Coordinates of C-alpha atoms in Angstrom, one line a residue:
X1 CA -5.4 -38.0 7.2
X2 CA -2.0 -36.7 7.8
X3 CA -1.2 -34.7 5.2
X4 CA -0.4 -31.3 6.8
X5 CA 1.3 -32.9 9.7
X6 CA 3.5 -30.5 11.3
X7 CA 2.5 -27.2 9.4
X8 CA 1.5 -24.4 12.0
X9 CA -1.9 -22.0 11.9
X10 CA -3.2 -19.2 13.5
X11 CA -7.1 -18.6 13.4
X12 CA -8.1 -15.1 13.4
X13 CA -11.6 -15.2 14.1
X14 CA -13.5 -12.6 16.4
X15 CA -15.9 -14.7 16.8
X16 CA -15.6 -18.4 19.8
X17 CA -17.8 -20.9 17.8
X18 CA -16.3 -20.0 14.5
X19 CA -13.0 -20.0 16.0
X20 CA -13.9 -23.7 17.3
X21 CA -15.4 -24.5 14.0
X22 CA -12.2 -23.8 11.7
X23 CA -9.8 -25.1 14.3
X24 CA -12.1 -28.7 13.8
X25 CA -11.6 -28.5 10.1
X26 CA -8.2 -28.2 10.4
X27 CA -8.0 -30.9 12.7
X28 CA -10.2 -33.1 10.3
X29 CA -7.0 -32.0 7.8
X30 CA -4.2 -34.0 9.9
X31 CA -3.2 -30.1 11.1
X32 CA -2.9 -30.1 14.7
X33 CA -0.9 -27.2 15.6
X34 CA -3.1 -24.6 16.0
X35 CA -3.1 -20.9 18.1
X36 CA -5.9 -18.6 17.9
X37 CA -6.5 -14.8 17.7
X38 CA -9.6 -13.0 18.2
X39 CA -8.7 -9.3 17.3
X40 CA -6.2 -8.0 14.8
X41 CA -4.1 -6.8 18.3
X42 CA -4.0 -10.5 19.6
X43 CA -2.6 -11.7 15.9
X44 CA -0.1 -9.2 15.7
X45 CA 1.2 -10.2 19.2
X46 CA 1.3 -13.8 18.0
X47 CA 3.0 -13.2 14.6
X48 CA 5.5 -10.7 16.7
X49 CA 6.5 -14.0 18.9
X50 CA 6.7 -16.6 16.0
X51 CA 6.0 -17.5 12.2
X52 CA 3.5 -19.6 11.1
X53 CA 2.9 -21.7 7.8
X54 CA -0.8 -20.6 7.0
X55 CA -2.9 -18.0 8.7
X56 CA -7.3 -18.4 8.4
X57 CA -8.4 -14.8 8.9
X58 CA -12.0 -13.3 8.8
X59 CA -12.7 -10.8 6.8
X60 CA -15.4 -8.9 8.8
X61 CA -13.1 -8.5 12.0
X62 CA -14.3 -6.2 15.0
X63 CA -12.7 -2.8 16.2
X64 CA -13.2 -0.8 13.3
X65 CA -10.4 -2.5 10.9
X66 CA -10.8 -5.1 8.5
X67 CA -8.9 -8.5 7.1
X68 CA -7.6 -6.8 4.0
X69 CA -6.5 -4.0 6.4
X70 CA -4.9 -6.7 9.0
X71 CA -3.0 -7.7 6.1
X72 CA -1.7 -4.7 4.6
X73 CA -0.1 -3.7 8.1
X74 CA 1.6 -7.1 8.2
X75 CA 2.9 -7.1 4.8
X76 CA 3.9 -3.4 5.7
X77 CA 5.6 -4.2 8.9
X78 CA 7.2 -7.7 7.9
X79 CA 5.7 -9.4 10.3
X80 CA 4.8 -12.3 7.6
X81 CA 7.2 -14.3 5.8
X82 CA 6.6 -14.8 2.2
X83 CA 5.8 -18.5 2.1
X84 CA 2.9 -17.6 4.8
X85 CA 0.1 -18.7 3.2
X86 CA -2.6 -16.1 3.8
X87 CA -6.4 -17.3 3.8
X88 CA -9.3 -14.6 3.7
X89 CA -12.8 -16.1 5.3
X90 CA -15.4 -14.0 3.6
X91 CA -19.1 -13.9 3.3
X92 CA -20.4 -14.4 -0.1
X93 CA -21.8 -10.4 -0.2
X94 CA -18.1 -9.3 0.3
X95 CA -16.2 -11.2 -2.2
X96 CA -16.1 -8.9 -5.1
X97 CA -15.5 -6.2 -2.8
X98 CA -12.5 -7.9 -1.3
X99 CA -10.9 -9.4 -4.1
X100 CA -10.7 -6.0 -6.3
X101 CA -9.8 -3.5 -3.0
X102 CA -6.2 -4.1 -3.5
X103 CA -3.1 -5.1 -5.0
X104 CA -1.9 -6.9 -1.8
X105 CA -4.2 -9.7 -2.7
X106 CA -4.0 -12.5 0.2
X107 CA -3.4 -16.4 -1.1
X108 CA -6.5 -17.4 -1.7
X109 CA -10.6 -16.6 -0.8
X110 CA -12.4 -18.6 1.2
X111 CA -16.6 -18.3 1.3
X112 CA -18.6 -19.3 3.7
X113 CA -20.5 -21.6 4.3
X114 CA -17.6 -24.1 3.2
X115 CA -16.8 -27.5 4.3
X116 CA -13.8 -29.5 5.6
X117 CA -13.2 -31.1 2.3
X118 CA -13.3 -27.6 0.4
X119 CA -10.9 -26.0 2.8
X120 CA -8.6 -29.1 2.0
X121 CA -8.6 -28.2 -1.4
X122 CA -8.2 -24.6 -1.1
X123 CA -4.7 -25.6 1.0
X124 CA -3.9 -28.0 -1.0
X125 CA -3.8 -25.7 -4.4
X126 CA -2.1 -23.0 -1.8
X127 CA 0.7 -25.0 -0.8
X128 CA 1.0 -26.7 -4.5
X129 CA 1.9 -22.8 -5.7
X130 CA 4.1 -22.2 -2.2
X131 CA 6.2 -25.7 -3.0
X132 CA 6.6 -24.1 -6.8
X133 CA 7.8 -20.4 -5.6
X134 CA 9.5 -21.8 -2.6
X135 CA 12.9 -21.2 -4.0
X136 CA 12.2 -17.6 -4.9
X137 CA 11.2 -16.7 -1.8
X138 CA 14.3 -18.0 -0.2
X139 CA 16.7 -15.8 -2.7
X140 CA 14.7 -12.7 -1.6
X141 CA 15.0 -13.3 2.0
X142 CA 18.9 -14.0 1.7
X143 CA 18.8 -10.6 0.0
X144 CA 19.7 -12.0 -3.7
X145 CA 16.9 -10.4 -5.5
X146 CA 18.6 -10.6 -8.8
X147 CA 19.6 -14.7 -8.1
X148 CA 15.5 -14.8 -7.4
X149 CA 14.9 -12.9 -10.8
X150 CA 17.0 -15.8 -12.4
X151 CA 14.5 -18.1 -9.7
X152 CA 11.9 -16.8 -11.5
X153 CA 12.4 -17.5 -15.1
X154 CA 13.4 -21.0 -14.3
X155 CA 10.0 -21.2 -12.3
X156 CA 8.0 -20.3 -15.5
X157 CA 9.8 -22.7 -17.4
X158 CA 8.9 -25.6 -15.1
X159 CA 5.8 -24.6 -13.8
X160 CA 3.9 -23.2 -16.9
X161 CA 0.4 -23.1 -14.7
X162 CA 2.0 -20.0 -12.4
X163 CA 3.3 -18.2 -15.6
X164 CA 1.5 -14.9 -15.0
X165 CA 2.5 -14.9 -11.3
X166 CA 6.4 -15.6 -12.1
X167 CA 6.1 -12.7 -14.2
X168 CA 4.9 -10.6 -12.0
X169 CA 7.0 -11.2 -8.9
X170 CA 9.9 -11.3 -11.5
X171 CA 8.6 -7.4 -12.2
X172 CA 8.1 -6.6 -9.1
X173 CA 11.5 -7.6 -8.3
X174 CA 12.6 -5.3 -11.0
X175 CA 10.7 -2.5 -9.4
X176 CA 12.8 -3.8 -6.2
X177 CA 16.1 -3.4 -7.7
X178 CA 15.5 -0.3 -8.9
X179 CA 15.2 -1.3 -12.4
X180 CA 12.1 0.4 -13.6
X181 CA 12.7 -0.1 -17.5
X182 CA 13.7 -3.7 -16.9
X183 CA 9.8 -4.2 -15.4
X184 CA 8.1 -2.0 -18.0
X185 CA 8.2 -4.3 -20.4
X186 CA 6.9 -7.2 -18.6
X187 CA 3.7 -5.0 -17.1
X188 CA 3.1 -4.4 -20.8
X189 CA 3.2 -7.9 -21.7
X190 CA 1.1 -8.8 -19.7
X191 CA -1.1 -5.9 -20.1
X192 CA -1.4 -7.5 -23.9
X193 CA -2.1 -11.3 -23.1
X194 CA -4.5 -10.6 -19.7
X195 CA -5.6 -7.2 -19.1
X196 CA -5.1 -7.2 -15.7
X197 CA -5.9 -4.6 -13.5
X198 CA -2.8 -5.1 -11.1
X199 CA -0.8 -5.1 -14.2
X200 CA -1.6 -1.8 -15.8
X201 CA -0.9 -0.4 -12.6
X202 CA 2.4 -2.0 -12.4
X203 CA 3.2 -0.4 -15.5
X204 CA 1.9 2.9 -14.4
X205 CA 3.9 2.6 -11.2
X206 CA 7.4 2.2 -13.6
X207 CA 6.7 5.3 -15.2
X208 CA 6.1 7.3 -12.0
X209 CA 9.1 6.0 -10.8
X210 CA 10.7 7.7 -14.4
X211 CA 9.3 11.1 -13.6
X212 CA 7.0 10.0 -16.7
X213 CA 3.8 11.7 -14.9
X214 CA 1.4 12.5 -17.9
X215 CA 1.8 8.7 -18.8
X216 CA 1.3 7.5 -15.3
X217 CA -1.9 9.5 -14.6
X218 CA -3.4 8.7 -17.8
X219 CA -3.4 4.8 -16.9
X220 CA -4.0 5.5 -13.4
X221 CA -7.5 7.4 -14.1
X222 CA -8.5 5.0 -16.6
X223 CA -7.6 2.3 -13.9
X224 CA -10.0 4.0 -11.4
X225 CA -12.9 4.7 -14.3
X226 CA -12.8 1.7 -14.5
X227 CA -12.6 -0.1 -11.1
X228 CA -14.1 1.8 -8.4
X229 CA -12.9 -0.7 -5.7
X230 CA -9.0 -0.5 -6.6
X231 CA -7.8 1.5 -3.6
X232 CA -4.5 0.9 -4.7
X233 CA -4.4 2.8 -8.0
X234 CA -6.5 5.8 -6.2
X235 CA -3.1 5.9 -4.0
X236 CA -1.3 5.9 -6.9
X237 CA -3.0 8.5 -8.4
X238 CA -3.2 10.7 -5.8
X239 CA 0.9 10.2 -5.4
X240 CA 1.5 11.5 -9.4
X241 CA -1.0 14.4 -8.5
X242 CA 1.2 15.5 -6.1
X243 CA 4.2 15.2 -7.6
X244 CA 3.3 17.3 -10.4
X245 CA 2.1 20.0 -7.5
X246 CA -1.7 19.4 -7.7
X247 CA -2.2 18.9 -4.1
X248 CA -6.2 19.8 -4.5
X249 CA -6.5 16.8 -7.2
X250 CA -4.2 14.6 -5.2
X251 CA -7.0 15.0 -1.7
X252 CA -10.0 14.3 -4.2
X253 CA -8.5 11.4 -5.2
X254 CA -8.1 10.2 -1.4
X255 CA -11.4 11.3 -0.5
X256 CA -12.6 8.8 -3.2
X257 CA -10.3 6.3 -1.8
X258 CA -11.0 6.5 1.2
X259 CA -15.1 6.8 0.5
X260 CA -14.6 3.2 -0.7
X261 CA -11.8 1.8 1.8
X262 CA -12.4 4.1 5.3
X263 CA -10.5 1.9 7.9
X264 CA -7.0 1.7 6.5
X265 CA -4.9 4.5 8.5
X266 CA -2.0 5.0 6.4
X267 CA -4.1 6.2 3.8
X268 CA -6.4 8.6 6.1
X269 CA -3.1 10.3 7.6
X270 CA -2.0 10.7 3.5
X271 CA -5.0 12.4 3.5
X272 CA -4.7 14.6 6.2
X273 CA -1.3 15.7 5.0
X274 CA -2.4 15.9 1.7
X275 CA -5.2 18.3 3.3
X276 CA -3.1 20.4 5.5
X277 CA -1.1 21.3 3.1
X278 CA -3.9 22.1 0.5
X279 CA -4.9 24.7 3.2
X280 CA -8.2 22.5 4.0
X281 CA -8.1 22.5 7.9
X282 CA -11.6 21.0 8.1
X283 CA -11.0 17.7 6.0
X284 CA -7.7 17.2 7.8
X285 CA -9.6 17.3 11.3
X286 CA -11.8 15.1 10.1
X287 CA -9.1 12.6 8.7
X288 CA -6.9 13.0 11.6
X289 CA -9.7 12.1 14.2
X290 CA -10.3 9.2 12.3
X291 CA -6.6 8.2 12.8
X292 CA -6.9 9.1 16.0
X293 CA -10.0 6.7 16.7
X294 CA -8.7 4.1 14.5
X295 CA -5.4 4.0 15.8
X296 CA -6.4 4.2 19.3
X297 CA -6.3 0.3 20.3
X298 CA -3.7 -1.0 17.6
X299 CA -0.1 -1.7 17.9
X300 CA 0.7 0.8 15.8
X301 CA -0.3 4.2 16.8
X302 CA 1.7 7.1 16.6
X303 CA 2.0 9.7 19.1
X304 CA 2.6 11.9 16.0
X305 CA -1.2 11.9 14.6
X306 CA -2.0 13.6 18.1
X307 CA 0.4 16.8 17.4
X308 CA -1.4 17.2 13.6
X309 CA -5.1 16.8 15.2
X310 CA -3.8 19.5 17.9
X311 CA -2.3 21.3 14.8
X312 CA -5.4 21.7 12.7
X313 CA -7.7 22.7 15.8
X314 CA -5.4 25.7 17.0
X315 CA -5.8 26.5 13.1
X316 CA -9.3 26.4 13.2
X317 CA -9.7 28.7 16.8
X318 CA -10.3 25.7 19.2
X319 CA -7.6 25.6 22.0
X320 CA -10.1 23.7 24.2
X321 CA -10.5 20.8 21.6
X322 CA -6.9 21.2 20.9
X323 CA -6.1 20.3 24.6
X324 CA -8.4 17.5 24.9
X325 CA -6.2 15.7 22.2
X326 CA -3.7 16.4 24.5
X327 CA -4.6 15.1 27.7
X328 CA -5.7 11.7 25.8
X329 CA -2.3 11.8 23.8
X330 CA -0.9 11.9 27.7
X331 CA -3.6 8.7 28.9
X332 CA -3.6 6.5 26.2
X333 CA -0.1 6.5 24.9
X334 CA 1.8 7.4 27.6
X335 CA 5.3 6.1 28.1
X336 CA 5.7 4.8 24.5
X337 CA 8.4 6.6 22.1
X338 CA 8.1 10.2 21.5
X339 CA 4.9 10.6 23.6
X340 CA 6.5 13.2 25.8
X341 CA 7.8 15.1 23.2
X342 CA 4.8 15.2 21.3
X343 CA 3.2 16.3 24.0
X344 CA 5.3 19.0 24.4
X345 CA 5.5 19.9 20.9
X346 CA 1.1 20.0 21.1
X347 CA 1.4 22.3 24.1
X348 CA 3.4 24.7 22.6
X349 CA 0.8 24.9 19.7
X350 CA -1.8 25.9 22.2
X351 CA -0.3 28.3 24.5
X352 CA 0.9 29.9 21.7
X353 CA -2.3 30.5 20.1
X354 CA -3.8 31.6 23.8
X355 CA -0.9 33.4 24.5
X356 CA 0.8 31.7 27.9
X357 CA 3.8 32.7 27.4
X358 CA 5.3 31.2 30.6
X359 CA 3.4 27.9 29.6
X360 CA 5.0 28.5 25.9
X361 CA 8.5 29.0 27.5
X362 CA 8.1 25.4 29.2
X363 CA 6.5 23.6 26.5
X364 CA 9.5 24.8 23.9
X365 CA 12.1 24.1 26.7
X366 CA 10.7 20.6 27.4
X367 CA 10.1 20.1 23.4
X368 CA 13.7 21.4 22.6
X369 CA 15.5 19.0 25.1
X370 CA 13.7 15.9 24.0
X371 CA 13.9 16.4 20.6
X372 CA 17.8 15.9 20.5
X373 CA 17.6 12.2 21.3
X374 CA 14.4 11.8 18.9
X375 CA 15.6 10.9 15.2
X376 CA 12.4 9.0 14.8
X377 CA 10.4 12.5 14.6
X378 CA 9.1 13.1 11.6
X379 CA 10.8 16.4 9.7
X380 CA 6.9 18.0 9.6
X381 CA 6.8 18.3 12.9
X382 CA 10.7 19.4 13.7
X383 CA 9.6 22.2 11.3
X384 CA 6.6 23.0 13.6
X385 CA 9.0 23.3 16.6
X386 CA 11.4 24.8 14.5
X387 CA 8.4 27.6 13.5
X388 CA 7.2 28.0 17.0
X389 CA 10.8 28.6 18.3
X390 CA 11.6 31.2 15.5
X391 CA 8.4 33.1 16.5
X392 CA 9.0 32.5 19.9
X393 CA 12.9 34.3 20.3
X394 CA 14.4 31.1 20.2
X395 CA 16.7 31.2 16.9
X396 CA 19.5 29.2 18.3
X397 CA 16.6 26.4 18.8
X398 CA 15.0 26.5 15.8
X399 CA 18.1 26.5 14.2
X400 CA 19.4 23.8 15.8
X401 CA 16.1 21.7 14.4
X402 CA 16.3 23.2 10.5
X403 CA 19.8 21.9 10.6
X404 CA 18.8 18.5 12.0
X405 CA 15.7 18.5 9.4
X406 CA 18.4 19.1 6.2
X407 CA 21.2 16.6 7.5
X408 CA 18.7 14.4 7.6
X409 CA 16.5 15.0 4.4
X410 CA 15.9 12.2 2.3
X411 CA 15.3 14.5 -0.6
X412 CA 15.8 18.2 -1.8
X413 CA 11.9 19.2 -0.9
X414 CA 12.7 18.6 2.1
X415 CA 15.6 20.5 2.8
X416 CA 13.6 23.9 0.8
X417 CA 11.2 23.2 3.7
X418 CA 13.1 23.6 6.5
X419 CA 14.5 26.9 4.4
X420 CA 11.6 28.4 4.0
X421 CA 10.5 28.0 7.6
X422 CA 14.1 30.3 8.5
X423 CA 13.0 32.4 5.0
X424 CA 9.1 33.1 5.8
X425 CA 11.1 34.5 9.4
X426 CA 13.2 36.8 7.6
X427 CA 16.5 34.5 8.0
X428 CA 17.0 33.8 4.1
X429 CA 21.4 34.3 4.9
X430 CA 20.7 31.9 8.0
X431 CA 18.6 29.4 6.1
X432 CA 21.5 29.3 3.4
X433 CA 24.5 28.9 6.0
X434 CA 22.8 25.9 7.8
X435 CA 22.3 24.2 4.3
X436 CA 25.7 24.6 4.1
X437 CA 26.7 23.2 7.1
X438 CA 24.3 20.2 6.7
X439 CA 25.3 19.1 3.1
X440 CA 29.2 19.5 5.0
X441 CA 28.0 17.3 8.0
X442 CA 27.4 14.6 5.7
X443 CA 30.3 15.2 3.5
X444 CA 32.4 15.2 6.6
X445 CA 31.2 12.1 7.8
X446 CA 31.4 10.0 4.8
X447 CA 34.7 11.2 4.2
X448 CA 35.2 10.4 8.0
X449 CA 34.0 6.5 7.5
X450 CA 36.1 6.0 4.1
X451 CA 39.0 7.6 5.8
X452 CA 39.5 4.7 8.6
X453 CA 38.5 2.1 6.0
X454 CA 41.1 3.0 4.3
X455 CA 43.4 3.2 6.6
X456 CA 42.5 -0.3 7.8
X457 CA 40.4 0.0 10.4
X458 CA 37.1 -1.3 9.2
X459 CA 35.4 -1.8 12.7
X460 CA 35.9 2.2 13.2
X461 CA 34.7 2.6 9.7
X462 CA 31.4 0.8 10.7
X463 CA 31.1 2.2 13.9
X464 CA 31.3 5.8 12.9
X465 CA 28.6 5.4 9.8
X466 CA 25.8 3.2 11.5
X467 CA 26.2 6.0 14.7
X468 CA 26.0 8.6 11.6
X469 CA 22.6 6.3 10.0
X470 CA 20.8 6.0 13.7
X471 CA 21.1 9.7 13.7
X472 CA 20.3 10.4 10.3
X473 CA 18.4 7.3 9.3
X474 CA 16.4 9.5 6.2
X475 CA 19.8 10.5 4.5
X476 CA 20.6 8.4 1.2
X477 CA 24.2 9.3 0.9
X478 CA 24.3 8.2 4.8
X479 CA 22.4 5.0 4.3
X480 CA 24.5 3.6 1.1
X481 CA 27.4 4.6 2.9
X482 CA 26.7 2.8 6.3
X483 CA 25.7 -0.5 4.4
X484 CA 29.0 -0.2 2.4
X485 CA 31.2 0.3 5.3
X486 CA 29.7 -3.1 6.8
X487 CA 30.3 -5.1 3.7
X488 CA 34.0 -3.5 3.5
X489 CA 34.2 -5.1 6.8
X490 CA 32.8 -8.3 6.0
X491 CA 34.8 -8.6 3.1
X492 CA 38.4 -7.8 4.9
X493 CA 37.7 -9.6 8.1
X494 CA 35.9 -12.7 9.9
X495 CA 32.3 -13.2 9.1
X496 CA 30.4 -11.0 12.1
X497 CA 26.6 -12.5 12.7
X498 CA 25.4 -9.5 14.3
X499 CA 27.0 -7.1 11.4
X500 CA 25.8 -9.5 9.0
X501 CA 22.4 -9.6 9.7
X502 CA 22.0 -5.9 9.6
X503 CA 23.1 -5.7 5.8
X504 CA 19.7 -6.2 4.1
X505 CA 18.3 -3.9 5.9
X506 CA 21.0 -1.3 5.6
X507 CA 20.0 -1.8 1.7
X508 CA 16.7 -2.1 1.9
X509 CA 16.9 1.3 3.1
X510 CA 19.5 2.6 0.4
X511 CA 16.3 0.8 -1.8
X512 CA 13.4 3.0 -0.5
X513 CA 15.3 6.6 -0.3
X514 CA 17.2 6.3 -3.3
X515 CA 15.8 3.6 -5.6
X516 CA 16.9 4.6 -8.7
X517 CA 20.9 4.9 -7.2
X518 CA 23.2 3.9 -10.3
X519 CA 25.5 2.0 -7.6
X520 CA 22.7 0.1 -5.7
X521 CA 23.0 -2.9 -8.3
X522 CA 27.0 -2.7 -7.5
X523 CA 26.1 -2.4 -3.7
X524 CA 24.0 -5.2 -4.1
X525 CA 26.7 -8.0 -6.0
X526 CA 29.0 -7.1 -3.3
X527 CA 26.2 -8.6 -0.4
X528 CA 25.8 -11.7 -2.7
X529 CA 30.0 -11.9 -3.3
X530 CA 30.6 -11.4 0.7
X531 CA 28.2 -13.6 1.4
X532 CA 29.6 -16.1 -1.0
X533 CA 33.4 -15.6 0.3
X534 CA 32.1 -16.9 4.1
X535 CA 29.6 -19.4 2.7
X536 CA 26.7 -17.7 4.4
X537 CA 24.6 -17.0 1.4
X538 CA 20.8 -19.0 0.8
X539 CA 21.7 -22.7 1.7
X540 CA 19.9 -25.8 -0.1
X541 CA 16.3 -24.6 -1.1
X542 CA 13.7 -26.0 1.8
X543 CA 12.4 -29.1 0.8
X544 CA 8.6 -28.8 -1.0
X545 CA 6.3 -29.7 1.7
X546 CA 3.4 -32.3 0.9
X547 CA 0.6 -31.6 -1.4
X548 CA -2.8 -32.2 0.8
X549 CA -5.1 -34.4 -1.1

């Protein structure tokens, strides 16, 4: 039996005589290239290194995360292409649990006990679909989602059995591009013929995205009435309560979800935020610790949850619990990105609240200097530094970060944030001069980029605006102007690999600060037409690989 000759898996299986038990199957299925993982770390390396066709993953994995979890970070982080078939191995007693948790469904279930022959048939019906959505996913990853909406359609008409799942990706691509009342109607379509759960939170996502938030919540709390296990429409949820200012609605929503999903960090440090902000210190200890703990072995930890632990505990009176965070922010994440600063940034917390001034005075010095080659740092805790210098006789510092925080704002919230830090100090003329100066910064360097393009001189064009995005990678007006002053230069001069492989993601970025940007769909054509003009666009569609069976 040959039939999945040459396809590539990777087991992830905590377990050595399970491992050795699916690896046999697979053999038994003609499949003989085969790498293993035995924790969620280990399969993150090996997806990090290379791509493989199908990945066999249990659900019950060990170190306090989960399968679904495993997923959801390697959908997040694109380390999975989207032709990856994606196998959950599950226990009977988990299924319904898995299968209604969330919206980032894998391919396909898989319950044990099962056989060689019934694995066979579960890839064969899996790579069946892949073959039929094959040329789909190769639009979107040449960046020509609207070519892949046209993909879709076509792949409805010839493959009638994935109708429901065309029209879906064909929303979701919608959602993509920005076009929110383009996917509305399809969501409610299919809201009328299947009443889907993932549906009627599709639809509830294109009216959030509208500002519609009465609408939105409505579906959204009927959607988690209903289904208790849908994580995703309790994140949902909690996003339209905040948005209309409900911040204590938008933590009991989280608590819920996390109540019935505890291991997925993303949404515990939501939660935290969510809390701090509410003015509940206690439930965002809790949820940071759990971070904390959570995050402690995985590849993607953040120096950052450290600081907001430290945070909370000098709010709640305990510098000693504050500087035990510290010193295991310092041993377990030492040397990575930021960790220094952090560190500084935490110090400063607690020798303000204890009142070491000389320590203070080192801690803000140290902070100060690192945080000028740190636009990775989130703007919550620039403002921290910010409000520690201010309170600290260090103006010219804090000043120095508000500025930063409002260059570099992706929306106006954020720059009345970093105001009201310099307004709750008594600097309201100051806070209004550095707004200013920051909305000029970005005027001066877009003007600066367009300048030289016009002029001719594309390269300096590009040059100056992706310097001006590395530095300000959370400014929209930034980001659409960077990925324009590449394409200029693609357009007037010889194809550039290196600049040409950055352009998806200079719009994917444009995408997720500004997705509702009335020139994104221009921004976009202009990608698809340069691509065109140097014959570098999607080639022939991969050939459908061989139905097992």
């Amino acid at each position: 039996m040959n039939e999945l000759e040459g396809l590539t898996a990777l087991i992830i299986e905590p377990h050595a005589g399970m491992r050795a038990s699916i690896h046999s199957m697979l053999t038994l299925c003609g499949l003989t290239r085969i790498e293993h993982a035995s924790t969620s770390n280990q399969a993150v390396k090996h997806l990090g290194l290379r791509q493989f066709d199908m990945i066999l993953c249990e659900y019950d994995l060990e170190g306090g995360q989960d399968g679904q979890q495993l997923l959801e970070d390697l959908r997040h982080h694109k380390l999975m292409r989207l032709a990856t078939m994606f196998f959950m191995v599950t226990a009977e007693g988990n299924h319904s649990k898995v299968v209604s948790a969330a919206e980032l469904a894998p391919t396909d279930y898989i319950l044990k006990p099962f056989t060689a022959d019934r694995l066979l048939d579960r890839i064969a019906r899996a790579l069946d679909k892949r073959n039929a959505f094959l040329p789909v996913y190769t639009l979107m990853e040449a960046g020509d989602q609207e070519q892949a909406i046209a993909a879709c359609i076509e792949g409805q008409r010839l493959h009638t059995r994935y109708a429901v799942d065309f029209l879906r990706l064909r929303a979701e691509l919608h959602m993509f591009l920005g076009q929110a009342e383009q996917a509305e109607p399809i969501y409610r379509h299919l809201v009328e013929i299947k009443a889907i759960a993932w549906a009627r939170l599709g639809l509830a996502k294109t009216l959030f995205v509208r500002k519609r938030y009465d609408e939105a919540r409505e579906i959204l709390e009927d959607l988690v009435d209903t289904n208790r296990n849908f994580v995703d429409a309790y994140d949902w949820l909690a996003r339209t309560q905040a948005a209309v200012g409900d911040l204590q609605k938008s933590q009991a929503v989280l608590e819920d979800a996390v109540a019935v999903s505890p291991h997925a960090v993303r949404r515990l440090r939501t939660l935290a935020d969510t809390a701090f902000e509410a003015g509940d210190v206690d439930t965002a200890e809790k949820a940071l610790r759990q971070v904390v703990g959570k995050a402690k072995y995985s590849e993607f930890r953040d120096p950052e949850d450290h600081v907001k632990l430290v945070r909370a505990l000098v709010h709640k009176g305990d510098p000693v619990g504050a500087a035990a965070v510290i010193r295991d922010l310092d041993r377990s994440m030492g040397g990575r990105n930021n960790t220094a600063l952090c560190s500084a940034i935490a110090s400063s917390l607690v020798h303000e609240y204890t009142g070491n001034e000389a320590r203070l005075g080192e801690a803000l010095g140290t902070a100060l200097a690192a945080s000028k080659d740190a636009p990775g740092l989130s703007a919550d805790l620039k403002l921290e530094l910010a409000r520690t210098c201010i309170d600290n006789g260090r103006e010219e510092g804090a000043s120095e970060l508000v500025r930063e925080v409002m260059s570099n704002a992706s929306n106006d919230a954020v720059v009345t944030r970093a105001m009201g830090v310099l307004e709750q100090a008594g600097k309201g003329e100051l806070a209004q001069s550095l707004a200013q100066q920051s909305r000029q910064q970005v005027v001066d360097l877009v003007a600066g980029g367009a300048a030289r393009a016009k002029n001719g001189d594309y390269r300096g064009a590009v040059t100056l605006m992706l310097e001006a995005a590395t530095k300000l990678p959370n400014n929209p007006a930034v980001a659409f102007n960077a990925a324009l002053a590449v394409l200029r230069c693609l357009e007037h001069e010889a194809w550039d690999n290196r600049l040409g492989a950055q352009v998806p993601a200079l719009i994917g970025n444009v995408r997720k600060l500004d997705p509702l940007n009335p020139k994104l769909p221009a921004l976009a054509a202009l990608h698809q037409q340069v691509l065109k003009q140097h014959k570098q666009g999607p080639h022939a569609v991969a050939a459908p690989l061989r139905k097992a069976g």
